[in-house]
Short mmCIF file of C-alpha atoms in Angstrom, two decimals:
data_model
loop_
_atom_site.label_atom_id
_atom_site.label_comp_id
_atom_site.label_asym_id
_atom_site.label_seq_id
_atom_site.Cartn_x
_atom_site.Cartn_y
_atom_site.Cartn_z
CA MET A 1 -7.97 -16.74 79.19
CA LYS A 2 -6.69 -20.33 81.83
CA PHE A 3 -2.99 -19.15 82.89
CA ALA A 4 -0.49 -21.53 84.19
CA PRO A 5 2.82 -21.45 85.57
CA HIS A 6 5.55 -20.98 82.86
CA HIS A 7 8.91 -20.99 85.17
CA ILE A 8 10.14 -19.18 87.69
CA SER A 9 13.45 -17.51 88.23
CA LEU A 10 16.02 -16.72 91.12
CA LEU A 11 19.28 -16.13 92.82
CA THR A 12 21.23 -17.74 93.86
CA GLY A 13 25.51 -16.84 94.85
CA ASN A 14 27.45 -20.40 94.36
CA ALA A 15 25.91 -22.71 91.34
CA SER A 16 27.68 -25.38 92.28
CA ALA A 17 25.60 -25.61 95.26
CA ASN A 18 22.78 -24.82 93.60
CA ALA A 19 23.15 -27.17 90.78
CA GLN A 20 23.66 -30.30 92.80
CA PHE A 21 20.66 -29.72 94.78
CA TYR A 22 17.82 -29.37 91.76
CA ILE A 23 19.83 -32.40 90.26
CA GLN A 24 20.42 -34.61 92.53
CA VAL A 25 18.55 -34.63 94.33
CA LEU A 26 14.85 -33.06 93.28
CA GLY A 27 15.99 -34.99 90.60
CA LEU A 28 15.81 -31.96 88.25
CA ARG A 29 17.46 -31.91 84.49
CA LEU A 30 19.18 -28.97 84.30
CA VAL A 31 17.84 -28.47 80.69
CA LYS A 32 19.50 -24.87 79.33
CA ASN A 33 23.48 -24.31 80.09
CA SER A 34 23.34 -20.04 79.19
CA VAL A 35 23.36 -16.54 80.61
CA ASN A 36 21.19 -13.45 81.63
CA GLN A 37 21.17 -11.70 78.00
CA GLU A 38 21.04 -7.68 79.00
CA ALA A 39 23.97 -9.23 80.83
CA VAL A 40 26.45 -12.09 80.09
CA HIS A 41 28.62 -12.07 82.28
CA ILE A 42 25.27 -13.46 84.91
CA ARG A 43 25.14 -17.78 84.47
CA HIS A 44 21.89 -18.53 83.54
CA LEU A 45 20.56 -21.87 84.98
CA TYR A 46 17.04 -23.82 84.07
CA TYR A 47 15.71 -26.88 85.53
CA ALA A 48 12.98 -28.52 84.09
CA ASN A 49 12.04 -32.07 83.33
CA ASN A 50 13.16 -34.07 80.60
CA LEU A 51 11.95 -32.52 77.91
CA GLY A 52 12.04 -28.30 79.21
CA GLU A 53 8.25 -27.73 79.01
CA PRO A 54 7.14 -24.47 80.16
CA GLY A 55 4.87 -25.22 84.05
CA SER A 56 8.14 -27.17 84.51
CA VAL A 57 10.73 -24.70 84.41
CA ILE A 58 12.71 -23.07 87.94
CA THR A 59 15.44 -20.99 86.65
CA PHE A 60 18.55 -19.51 88.74
CA PHE A 61 20.74 -16.09 88.03
CA VAL A 62 23.69 -17.07 89.14
CA LEU A 63 25.32 -13.91 91.11
CA ASP A 64 28.50 -14.89 92.70
CA HIS A 65 28.99 -14.25 96.57
CA LEU A 66 24.90 -12.89 97.08
CA GLY A 67 24.47 -11.37 99.80
CA LYS A 68 21.12 -12.46 102.10
CA ARG A 69 18.08 -11.15 100.72
CA GLN A 70 16.20 -8.46 102.75
CA ASP A 71 12.24 -9.50 102.62
CA ALA A 72 10.09 -6.48 103.90
CA ASN A 73 7.58 -4.62 101.36
CA HIS A 74 7.02 -6.52 98.61
CA GLY A 75 8.60 -10.16 97.30
CA LEU A 76 8.23 -13.15 95.67
CA VAL A 77 8.14 -15.60 98.14
CA GLY A 78 9.41 -19.23 98.03
CA ILE A 79 8.37 -22.05 95.36
CA ARG A 80 5.43 -24.53 95.49
CA ILE A 81 5.96 -27.67 93.59
CA ALA A 82 3.83 -30.79 92.70
CA ILE A 83 4.41 -34.24 93.31
CA PRO A 84 2.43 -37.23 92.59
CA THR A 85 -0.23 -38.66 95.67
CA GLY A 86 1.58 -40.74 97.91
CA SER A 87 5.46 -39.15 97.31
CA THR A 88 5.41 -37.16 100.08
CA ASP A 89 7.34 -40.25 102.52
CA TYR A 90 9.77 -40.17 99.05
CA TRP A 91 11.09 -37.06 99.26
CA GLN A 92 10.17 -36.39 102.14
CA LYS A 93 13.72 -39.36 103.71
CA ARG A 94 15.37 -38.10 100.15
CA LEU A 95 15.85 -34.83 101.16
CA GLN A 96 16.94 -36.06 104.92
CA THR A 97 19.39 -38.52 103.74
CA ALA A 98 20.77 -35.95 101.50
CA GLY A 99 20.46 -33.14 103.88
CA TYR A 100 17.99 -31.24 103.96
CA PRO A 101 15.64 -31.77 106.32
CA SER A 102 12.11 -31.09 105.92
CA GLN A 103 8.50 -30.37 107.39
CA ARG A 104 5.09 -31.46 106.99
CA THR A 105 2.53 -29.39 107.99
CA ASP A 106 -1.01 -28.67 106.62
CA THR A 107 0.00 -27.22 102.99
CA GLY A 108 2.50 -29.76 102.26
CA LEU A 109 6.27 -30.87 102.99
CA THR A 110 7.87 -27.76 102.32
CA VAL A 111 11.98 -28.01 103.13
CA ASN A 112 14.92 -24.93 101.90
CA ASP A 113 16.28 -25.43 99.17
CA PRO A 114 21.59 -24.03 99.78
CA ASP A 115 20.26 -20.04 99.20
CA ASP A 116 17.10 -20.83 101.91
CA VAL A 117 14.72 -20.87 99.35
CA ALA A 118 11.02 -22.40 100.93
CA LEU A 119 10.21 -24.82 98.83
CA THR A 120 6.60 -26.96 99.75
CA PHE A 121 6.16 -30.65 97.59
CA ILE A 122 1.58 -31.06 97.49
CA GLU A 123 0.46 -34.08 96.40
CA VAL A 124 -1.31 -33.53 93.03
CA ASP A 125 -3.20 -36.50 91.17
CA ARG A 126 -0.63 -36.39 88.04
CA GLN A 127 2.57 -38.05 87.27
CA LEU A 128 5.26 -37.56 85.03
CA ILE A 129 5.00 -39.60 81.62
CA GLY A 130 7.24 -41.03 78.76
CA GLN A 131 9.54 -38.80 77.74
CA GLN A 132 8.89 -35.88 80.54
CA LEU A 133 11.02 -39.00 82.33
CA VAL A 134 14.32 -37.08 83.92
CA PRO A 135 16.58 -40.52 83.41
CA ASN A 136 17.94 -40.66 86.80
CA ASP A 137 17.82 -42.50 90.15
CA VAL A 138 14.18 -40.89 91.42
CA PRO A 139 11.52 -43.38 90.66
CA LYS A 140 9.47 -42.39 87.70
CA GLU A 141 6.10 -42.90 90.46
CA ASP A 142 8.37 -40.13 92.05
CA GLN A 143 9.29 -37.82 90.28
CA ILE A 144 8.46 -34.18 90.24
CA VAL A 145 5.49 -33.29 88.49
CA GLY A 146 5.94 -29.44 87.66
CA LEU A 147 5.21 -25.86 89.32
CA LEU A 148 2.00 -24.87 91.17
CA GLY A 149 3.04 -21.24 91.66
CA THR A 150 4.58 -18.72 94.70
CA THR A 151 3.01 -16.38 97.00
CA ILE A 152 3.34 -12.60 96.20
CA ASP A 153 3.61 -9.93 99.55
CA TYR A 154 1.60 -6.92 98.32
CA VAL A 155 1.64 -3.09 100.14
CA ASP A 156 -1.78 -2.64 99.11
CA TYR A 157 -4.38 -5.63 98.89
CA ASP A 158 -7.31 -2.98 96.76
CA GLN A 159 -4.47 -1.78 94.14
CA THR A 160 -2.74 -5.54 93.64
CA ILE A 161 -6.33 -6.96 92.97
CA ALA A 162 -7.60 -4.77 90.94
CA PHE A 163 -3.89 -5.45 89.06
CA TYR A 164 -4.26 -8.78 88.53
CA ARG A 165 -8.30 -8.72 87.76
CA ASP A 166 -8.31 -6.29 85.35
CA TRP A 167 -5.29 -7.23 83.55
CA LEU A 168 -5.28 -10.82 83.37
CA GLY A 169 -8.48 -11.51 84.73
CA LEU A 170 -7.52 -12.66 87.43
CA ASN A 171 -9.92 -13.15 89.92
CA ASP A 172 -9.11 -13.60 93.99
CA PHE A 173 -10.13 -16.39 96.28
CA ASN A 174 -9.57 -15.90 99.52
CA HIS A 175 -6.76 -14.25 99.29
CA GLN A 176 -5.23 -16.65 95.96
CA LEU A 177 -5.61 -16.55 92.18
CA PRO A 178 -6.00 -19.22 90.97
CA LEU A 179 -3.97 -20.87 88.03
CA PRO A 180 -6.69 -23.15 87.04
CA SER A 181 -5.74 -24.75 84.26
CA THR A 182 -3.21 -26.72 86.05
CA ALA A 183 -4.67 -26.85 90.14
CA ALA A 184 -1.83 -24.02 90.21
CA ALA A 185 -2.17 -21.24 91.80
CA ILE A 186 -0.44 -17.18 93.21
CA ASN A 187 -1.49 -16.90 96.93
CA LEU A 188 -1.36 -13.03 98.39
CA THR A 189 0.61 -12.35 101.87
CA PRO A 190 0.84 -8.88 103.73
CA ALA A 191 4.33 -7.54 102.82
CA PRO A 192 6.22 -8.33 106.24
CA THR A 193 7.47 -4.59 107.30
CA PRO A 194 5.65 -1.88 104.58
CA SER A 195 7.11 0.75 105.14
CA SER A 196 10.89 -0.47 104.74
CA ARG A 197 12.58 -1.41 101.18
CA SER A 198 13.18 -5.59 100.45
CA ARG A 199 16.73 -5.96 98.74
CA MET A 200 17.15 -8.84 96.38
CA GLY A 201 19.79 -11.12 97.32
CA ARG A 202 20.60 -15.30 98.01
CA GLY A 203 17.22 -17.29 97.45
CA SER A 204 15.56 -13.84 95.75
CA VAL A 205 12.41 -14.58 93.87
CA ASP A 206 13.22 -12.12 90.56
CA HIS A 207 10.20 -13.00 88.70
CA ILE A 208 7.12 -15.35 87.59
CA ALA A 209 6.36 -16.17 83.83
CA LEU A 210 3.10 -17.38 82.93
CA GLN A 211 2.60 -19.24 79.83
CA VAL A 212 0.52 -17.37 76.90
CA PRO A 213 -0.20 -20.02 74.07
CA ASP A 214 1.41 -17.75 71.16
CA LEU A 215 2.82 -13.77 70.44
CA THR A 216 -0.15 -12.92 69.15
CA THR A 217 -1.81 -13.66 72.46
CA LEU A 218 0.73 -11.53 74.34
CA PHE A 219 0.44 -9.03 72.53
CA ASP A 220 -2.65 -9.21 72.91
CA TYR A 221 -1.74 -8.34 77.12
CA TYR A 222 0.53 -6.02 75.84
CA HIS A 223 -1.70 -3.89 74.12
CA ARG A 224 -3.75 -3.94 77.81
CA ALA A 225 -1.08 -3.81 79.72
CA GLN A 226 -0.38 -0.01 77.37
CA SER A 227 -4.44 0.24 78.00
CA LEU A 228 -4.62 0.47 81.94
CA GLY A 229 -1.22 2.72 82.38
CA LEU A 230 0.46 0.48 83.90
CA ASP A 231 4.37 -0.54 84.59
CA ILE A 232 5.22 -2.71 81.14
CA GLU A 233 8.87 -2.36 81.81
CA LEU A 234 10.23 -4.56 78.47
CA TYR A 235 9.72 -7.50 75.84
CA ARG A 236 12.49 -9.32 74.93
CA ASP A 237 12.53 -12.68 72.35
CA ARG A 238 14.51 -14.99 74.14
CA GLY A 239 14.66 -17.26 71.64
CA TRP A 240 13.12 -20.83 73.51
CA PHE A 241 10.33 -17.87 74.29
CA GLN A 242 9.01 -14.89 74.10
CA SER A 243 8.39 -12.65 76.75
CA ILE A 244 6.41 -9.37 77.90
CA TYR A 245 7.66 -8.27 81.79
CA VAL A 246 5.27 -5.80 84.01
CA ARG A 247 5.89 -4.35 87.46
CA ASP A 248 2.57 -4.79 89.67
CA PRO A 249 1.91 -2.26 91.91
CA SER A 250 4.06 -4.01 94.72
CA ASP A 251 6.99 -4.13 92.17
CA ASN A 252 6.69 -7.46 91.76
CA ARG A 253 7.93 -8.91 88.30
CA ILE A 254 5.09 -10.06 86.55
CA GLU A 255 5.98 -12.21 83.02
CA LEU A 256 4.03 -13.41 80.06
CA ALA A 257 6.06 -16.54 78.16
CA THR A 258 4.73 -18.40 74.67
CA VAL A 259 5.00 -21.51 75.21
CA ALA A 260 7.53 -22.32 72.08
CA PRO A 261 9.44 -22.69 70.68
CA GLY A 262 10.91 -24.15 73.16
CA PHE A 263 14.77 -25.41 74.61
CA ASP A 264 15.34 -27.42 71.18
CA LEU A 265 15.60 -24.54 69.32
CA GLU A 266 18.98 -24.29 68.76
CA GLU A 267 20.73 -27.37 70.65
CA PRO A 268 19.83 -31.31 70.16
CA ALA A 269 17.24 -32.46 73.06
CA GLY A 270 19.06 -35.23 73.75
CA THR A 271 22.27 -32.97 74.78
CA MET A 272 20.80 -29.65 75.86
CA GLY A 273 22.68 -27.60 79.07
CA GLN A 274 24.90 -29.90 78.98
CA GLN A 275 27.32 -26.65 77.50
CA LEU A 276 27.20 -23.39 77.36
CA SER A 277 23.90 -21.77 74.99
CA LEU A 278 22.54 -19.02 73.32
CA PRO A 279 19.31 -18.86 71.24
CA PRO A 280 19.99 -17.48 67.69
CA LEU A 281 20.18 -13.54 67.72
CA PHE A 282 22.95 -14.04 70.94
CA ALA A 283 24.66 -17.20 68.78
CA SER A 284 27.31 -14.73 67.66
CA GLN A 285 28.55 -14.23 71.02
CA THR A 286 29.84 -17.75 72.13
CA GLU A 287 33.06 -18.10 71.66
CA ALA A 288 33.63 -14.28 73.71
CA VAL A 289 31.11 -15.40 76.63
CA THR A 290 33.07 -18.87 76.39
CA ASP A 291 35.74 -17.45 76.52
CA TRP A 292 35.07 -14.92 79.07
CA TYR A 293 34.34 -18.09 81.57
CA THR A 294 36.92 -19.64 80.02
CA ALA A 295 39.66 -18.10 82.03
CA ARG A 296 37.34 -17.23 84.96
CA ASP A 297 37.56 -20.86 85.26
CA VAL A 298 34.11 -21.81 84.69
CA HIS A 299 33.69 -24.42 82.15
CA PHE A 300 29.52 -25.18 81.78
CA ASP A 301 30.24 -28.23 82.83
CA GLU A 302 27.20 -28.79 85.69
CA ALA A 303 25.28 -31.57 83.27
CA ALA A 304 28.28 -34.27 83.17
CA ARG A 305 29.46 -33.30 87.11
CA PHE A 306 26.45 -33.99 88.81
CA GLU A 307 23.67 -35.76 85.68
CA THR A 308 26.07 -37.92 85.34
CA ALA A 309 26.47 -38.39 89.20
CA ALA A 310 22.98 -39.88 89.49
CA THR A 311 22.09 -40.95 86.72
CA LEU A 312 24.07 -43.75 88.66
CA ASN A 313 22.35 -44.74 91.31
CA GLN A 314 19.41 -45.70 89.53
CA GLY A 315 18.75 -48.45 91.21
CA MET A 316 19.79 -47.83 94.64
CA THR A 317 17.63 -48.45 97.12
CA THR A 318 19.14 -46.24 99.81
CA PRO A 319 18.70 -42.10 97.80
CA LEU A 320 21.96 -40.17 96.72
#
Protein backbone atom coordinates (compact mmCIF):
# COMPACT_ATOMS: atom_id res chain seq x y z
CA MET A 1 0.00 0.00 0.00
CA LYS A 2 1.18 3.54 -0.77
CA PHE A 3 0.82 5.69 2.32
CA ALA A 4 0.40 9.46 2.53
CA PRO A 5 0.23 11.83 5.50
CA HIS A 6 -3.22 12.33 7.02
CA HIS A 7 -2.35 14.87 9.72
CA ILE A 8 0.31 15.84 12.21
CA SER A 9 -0.64 16.74 15.81
CA LEU A 10 1.43 18.89 18.16
CA LEU A 11 1.22 20.73 21.49
CA THR A 12 0.92 24.47 22.02
CA GLY A 13 0.74 26.61 25.13
CA ASN A 14 -1.15 29.57 23.66
CA ALA A 15 -4.22 29.18 21.43
CA SER A 16 -4.29 32.80 20.27
CA ALA A 17 -0.63 32.99 19.24
CA ASN A 18 -0.94 29.61 17.56
CA ALA A 19 -4.09 30.54 15.63
CA GLN A 20 -2.73 33.92 14.60
CA PHE A 21 0.34 32.28 13.08
CA TYR A 22 -1.31 29.37 11.29
CA ILE A 23 -4.31 31.38 10.05
CA GLN A 24 -2.97 34.89 9.39
CA VAL A 25 0.66 34.14 8.60
CA LEU A 26 0.53 30.71 6.94
CA GLY A 27 -2.90 31.25 5.42
CA LEU A 28 -4.45 27.98 6.56
CA ARG A 29 -8.09 27.61 7.51
CA LEU A 30 -9.24 26.63 10.99
CA VAL A 31 -11.44 23.72 9.88
CA LYS A 32 -12.24 22.22 13.26
CA ASN A 33 -12.48 23.97 16.63
CA SER A 34 -12.83 21.13 19.09
CA VAL A 35 -11.47 19.46 22.21
CA ASN A 36 -9.37 16.44 23.07
CA GLN A 37 -11.82 13.55 23.09
CA GLU A 38 -9.94 11.83 25.92
CA ALA A 39 -9.74 15.03 28.01
CA VAL A 40 -12.39 17.56 27.01
CA HIS A 41 -10.80 20.34 29.06
CA ILE A 42 -7.94 20.43 26.53
CA ARG A 43 -8.75 22.28 23.31
CA HIS A 44 -7.88 20.81 19.90
CA LEU A 45 -7.41 23.09 16.88
CA TYR A 46 -7.24 21.76 13.31
CA TYR A 47 -5.76 23.79 10.42
CA ALA A 48 -5.87 22.71 6.77
CA ASN A 49 -6.77 23.73 3.25
CA ASN A 50 -10.25 25.11 2.70
CA LEU A 51 -11.83 21.65 2.48
CA GLY A 52 -9.96 20.15 5.43
CA GLU A 53 -8.61 17.38 3.25
CA PRO A 54 -6.40 14.64 4.69
CA GLY A 55 -2.80 15.41 3.88
CA SER A 56 -3.23 19.13 4.56
CA VAL A 57 -4.11 18.98 8.26
CA ILE A 58 -1.96 20.28 11.14
CA THR A 59 -3.53 20.05 14.60
CA PHE A 60 -2.63 21.39 18.04
CA PHE A 61 -3.67 20.38 21.53
CA VAL A 62 -3.78 23.52 23.67
CA LEU A 63 -2.33 23.23 27.17
CA ASP A 64 -2.14 26.63 28.85
CA HIS A 65 1.22 27.44 30.44
CA LEU A 66 2.79 24.35 28.87
CA GLY A 67 6.47 24.04 29.76
CA LYS A 68 9.45 23.86 27.46
CA ARG A 69 10.02 20.55 25.69
CA GLN A 70 13.20 18.52 25.97
CA ASP A 71 14.30 16.60 22.88
CA ALA A 72 16.25 13.53 23.96
CA ASN A 73 15.87 9.81 23.32
CA HIS A 74 12.82 9.76 21.08
CA GLY A 75 10.56 12.18 19.32
CA LEU A 76 8.86 13.40 16.20
CA VAL A 77 10.62 16.60 15.19
CA GLY A 78 9.36 19.41 12.97
CA ILE A 79 7.08 19.53 9.94
CA ARG A 80 7.93 19.62 6.24
CA ILE A 81 5.38 21.62 4.25
CA ALA A 82 4.78 21.63 0.50
CA ILE A 83 4.57 24.96 -1.30
CA PRO A 84 4.15 25.52 -5.07
CA THR A 85 7.12 25.79 -7.38
CA GLY A 86 8.49 29.34 -7.45
CA SER A 87 6.83 30.48 -4.20
CA THR A 88 9.84 30.41 -1.85
CA ASP A 89 10.59 34.12 -2.34
CA TYR A 90 6.99 34.97 -1.52
CA TRP A 91 7.05 32.95 1.69
CA GLN A 92 10.38 34.32 2.81
CA LYS A 93 9.09 37.89 2.41
CA ARG A 94 5.75 37.12 4.03
CA LEU A 95 7.34 35.46 7.06
CA GLN A 96 9.82 38.32 7.45
CA THR A 97 7.03 40.91 7.28
CA ALA A 98 5.10 39.01 9.96
CA GLY A 99 8.14 38.97 12.26
CA TYR A 100 9.30 35.40 11.61
CA PRO A 101 12.73 35.47 9.95
CA SER A 102 13.50 32.37 7.89
CA GLN A 103 16.59 30.78 6.42
CA ARG A 104 17.21 29.07 3.11
CA THR A 105 18.95 25.72 3.34
CA ASP A 106 19.73 22.87 0.97
CA THR A 107 16.40 21.29 1.89
CA GLY A 108 14.16 24.35 1.72
CA LEU A 109 13.05 27.46 3.62
CA THR A 110 13.08 26.97 7.40
CA VAL A 111 11.28 28.99 10.07
CA ASN A 112 10.19 28.41 13.66
CA ASP A 113 6.57 28.91 14.72
CA PRO A 114 5.58 30.58 18.04
CA ASP A 115 6.20 27.30 19.91
CA ASP A 116 9.61 26.85 18.28
CA VAL A 117 8.41 24.12 15.91
CA ALA A 118 10.79 23.88 12.98
CA LEU A 119 8.85 24.25 9.73
CA THR A 120 10.58 23.54 6.41
CA PHE A 121 8.91 24.81 3.23
CA ILE A 122 9.76 22.70 0.18
CA GLU A 123 8.69 23.48 -3.38
CA VAL A 124 6.61 20.87 -5.23
CA ASP A 125 5.02 20.85 -8.66
CA ARG A 126 1.48 21.21 -7.32
CA GLN A 127 -0.97 23.96 -6.41
CA LEU A 128 -4.30 24.14 -4.62
CA ILE A 129 -7.22 24.47 -7.00
CA GLY A 130 -10.91 25.33 -6.83
CA GLN A 131 -12.53 24.87 -3.44
CA GLN A 132 -9.23 23.77 -1.89
CA LEU A 133 -8.13 27.42 -1.93
CA VAL A 134 -8.49 29.34 1.33
CA PRO A 135 -10.18 32.76 0.82
CA ASN A 136 -7.51 35.05 2.25
CA ASP A 137 -4.67 37.33 1.14
CA VAL A 138 -2.24 34.55 0.14
CA PRO A 139 -2.23 34.40 -3.68
CA LYS A 140 -3.64 31.16 -5.05
CA GLU A 141 -0.36 30.35 -6.77
CA ASP A 142 1.49 30.53 -3.42
CA GLN A 143 -0.90 28.82 -0.97
CA ILE A 144 0.45 25.93 1.11
CA VAL A 145 -0.24 22.63 -0.67
CA GLY A 146 -0.01 20.18 2.23
CA LEU A 147 2.24 18.01 4.38
CA LEU A 148 5.51 16.42 3.31
CA GLY A 149 6.20 14.59 6.55
CA THR A 150 8.28 14.86 9.69
CA THR A 151 11.43 13.44 11.26
CA ILE A 152 11.52 10.56 13.73
CA ASP A 153 14.32 10.31 16.28
CA TYR A 154 15.16 6.67 16.88
CA VAL A 155 17.16 4.88 19.58
CA ASP A 156 17.71 1.52 17.86
CA TYR A 157 18.00 1.76 14.07
CA ASP A 158 17.50 -1.95 13.30
CA GLN A 159 14.39 -2.19 15.48
CA THR A 160 13.00 0.99 13.95
CA ILE A 161 13.46 -0.22 10.38
CA ALA A 162 11.94 -3.61 11.21
CA PHE A 163 8.88 -1.94 12.76
CA TYR A 164 8.01 0.20 9.73
CA ARG A 165 8.90 -2.52 7.24
CA ASP A 166 7.04 -5.38 8.89
CA TRP A 167 3.93 -3.45 9.92
CA LEU A 168 3.48 -0.90 7.13
CA GLY A 169 5.73 -2.20 4.36
CA LEU A 170 7.82 0.98 4.38
CA ASN A 171 11.45 0.43 3.36
CA ASP A 172 14.37 2.61 4.34
CA PHE A 173 16.23 4.55 1.65
CA ASN A 174 19.19 6.39 3.16
CA HIS A 175 17.42 7.01 6.50
CA GLN A 176 14.15 7.98 4.85
CA LEU A 177 10.82 6.16 4.69
CA PRO A 178 9.13 7.38 1.48
CA LEU A 179 5.37 7.95 1.42
CA PRO A 180 5.22 7.74 -2.36
CA SER A 181 1.62 8.70 -3.07
CA THR A 182 2.41 12.35 -2.27
CA ALA A 183 6.22 12.51 -2.52
CA ALA A 184 6.23 12.86 1.27
CA ALA A 185 8.53 10.95 3.62
CA ILE A 186 9.39 10.23 7.22
CA ASN A 187 13.05 11.01 7.86
CA LEU A 188 15.00 8.95 10.40
CA THR A 189 17.58 10.59 12.65
CA PRO A 190 19.47 9.17 15.65
CA ALA A 191 18.11 10.43 18.96
CA PRO A 192 20.19 13.42 20.14
CA THR A 193 20.77 12.01 23.65
CA PRO A 194 19.67 8.34 23.71
CA SER A 195 20.33 7.87 27.41
CA SER A 196 18.13 10.79 28.50
CA ARG A 197 14.35 10.91 28.61
CA SER A 198 12.48 13.24 26.30
CA ARG A 199 9.95 15.59 27.84
CA MET A 200 6.83 16.75 26.04
CA GLY A 201 6.33 20.49 25.99
CA ARG A 202 5.71 23.51 23.77
CA GLY A 203 6.06 22.48 20.15
CA SER A 204 6.34 18.74 20.76
CA VAL A 205 4.89 16.57 18.00
CA ASP A 206 2.41 14.23 19.63
CA HIS A 207 1.95 11.96 16.62
CA ILE A 208 1.87 11.65 12.86
CA ALA A 209 -1.13 10.05 11.17
CA LEU A 210 -1.01 8.24 7.83
CA GLN A 211 -4.00 7.76 5.55
CA VAL A 212 -5.83 4.49 4.97
CA PRO A 213 -8.72 4.38 2.50
CA ASP A 214 -11.37 2.70 4.66
CA LEU A 215 -12.23 0.92 7.89
CA THR A 216 -11.51 -2.53 6.45
CA THR A 217 -7.95 -1.52 5.65
CA LEU A 218 -7.57 0.08 9.06
CA PHE A 219 -8.49 -3.16 10.82
CA ASP A 220 -6.24 -5.15 8.52
CA TYR A 221 -3.32 -3.12 9.90
CA TYR A 222 -4.71 -3.45 13.41
CA HIS A 223 -4.67 -7.23 13.13
CA ARG A 224 -1.21 -7.16 11.55
CA ALA A 225 0.03 -5.13 14.52
CA GLN A 226 -1.49 -7.73 16.83
CA SER A 227 0.20 -10.59 14.99
CA LEU A 228 3.56 -8.82 15.24
CA GLY A 229 3.13 -8.21 18.97
CA LEU A 230 3.33 -4.44 18.56
CA ASP A 231 2.40 -1.94 21.26
CA ILE A 232 -1.16 -1.07 20.21
CA GLU A 233 -2.24 1.96 22.20
CA LEU A 234 -5.89 2.21 21.18
CA TYR A 235 -8.60 2.30 18.50
CA ARG A 236 -10.89 5.30 18.36
CA ASP A 237 -13.82 6.50 16.30
CA ARG A 238 -13.06 10.21 16.04
CA GLY A 239 -16.24 10.87 14.10
CA TRP A 240 -14.50 12.66 11.24
CA PHE A 241 -12.26 9.59 10.81
CA GLN A 242 -11.44 6.31 12.56
CA SER A 243 -7.97 5.65 13.94
CA ILE A 244 -5.60 3.19 15.49
CA TYR A 245 -2.50 4.27 17.43
CA VAL A 246 0.63 2.13 17.71
CA ARG A 247 3.92 2.90 19.48
CA ASP A 248 7.14 2.33 17.53
CA PRO A 249 10.29 0.90 19.23
CA SER A 250 11.39 4.39 20.29
CA ASP A 251 7.95 5.08 21.84
CA ASN A 252 6.77 7.42 19.07
CA ARG A 253 3.02 7.40 18.50
CA ILE A 254 2.06 6.43 14.94
CA GLU A 255 -1.57 6.72 13.88
CA LEU A 256 -3.43 5.27 10.91
CA ALA A 257 -6.60 7.21 10.05
CA THR A 258 -9.36 6.77 7.50
CA VAL A 259 -9.98 9.51 4.93
CA ALA A 260 -13.74 9.66 5.61
CA PRO A 261 -16.32 10.76 6.69
CA GLY A 262 -14.53 14.17 6.87
CA PHE A 263 -14.75 17.36 8.90
CA ASP A 264 -18.14 18.40 7.52
CA LEU A 265 -19.78 15.44 9.27
CA GLU A 266 -21.66 17.47 11.88
CA GLU A 267 -21.44 21.05 10.62
CA PRO A 268 -21.68 22.70 7.18
CA ALA A 269 -18.43 22.87 5.23
CA GLY A 270 -18.81 26.61 4.82
CA THR A 271 -18.81 27.32 8.56
CA MET A 272 -16.37 24.68 9.81
CA GLY A 273 -14.16 25.93 12.63
CA GLN A 274 -16.25 28.99 13.52
CA GLN A 275 -17.42 27.58 16.85
CA LEU A 276 -16.98 24.64 19.18
CA SER A 277 -17.92 21.45 17.39
CA LEU A 278 -17.95 17.86 18.64
CA PRO A 279 -18.52 14.70 16.58
CA PRO A 280 -21.83 12.84 17.01
CA LEU A 281 -20.53 10.51 19.74
CA PHE A 282 -19.79 13.56 21.91
CA ALA A 283 -22.59 15.89 20.79
CA SER A 284 -24.50 15.45 24.07
CA GLN A 285 -21.56 17.04 25.91
CA THR A 286 -21.56 20.25 23.85
CA GLU A 287 -23.48 22.37 26.34
CA ALA A 288 -21.45 21.19 29.34
CA VAL A 289 -18.16 21.69 27.51
CA THR A 290 -19.21 25.14 26.32
CA ASP A 291 -20.23 26.17 29.84
CA TRP A 292 -16.91 24.96 31.29
CA TYR A 293 -14.90 27.03 28.82
CA THR A 294 -17.19 30.08 29.04
CA ALA A 295 -16.59 30.17 32.79
CA ARG A 296 -12.89 30.45 31.96
CA ASP A 297 -13.43 33.18 29.33
CA VAL A 298 -12.69 30.89 26.38
CA HIS A 299 -15.09 31.43 23.46
CA PHE A 300 -13.81 29.39 20.46
CA ASP A 301 -13.71 32.57 18.38
CA GLU A 302 -10.32 32.24 16.66
CA ALA A 303 -11.89 32.03 13.21
CA ALA A 304 -13.82 35.28 13.75
CA ARG A 305 -10.72 37.06 15.09
CA PHE A 306 -8.08 35.85 12.66
CA GLU A 307 -9.75 34.63 9.46
CA THR A 308 -11.72 37.87 9.13
CA ALA A 309 -8.52 39.88 9.43
CA ALA A 310 -6.81 37.69 6.83
CA THR A 311 -9.74 38.11 4.44
CA LEU A 312 -9.73 41.88 4.86
CA ASN A 313 -6.08 41.87 3.81
CA GLN A 314 -6.89 40.48 0.36
CA GLY A 315 -5.39 42.58 -2.37
CA MET A 316 -2.60 44.05 -0.27
CA THR A 317 0.75 44.20 -2.04
CA THR A 318 2.59 43.59 1.25
CA PRO A 319 1.36 40.58 3.24
CA LEU A 320 -0.28 41.30 6.58
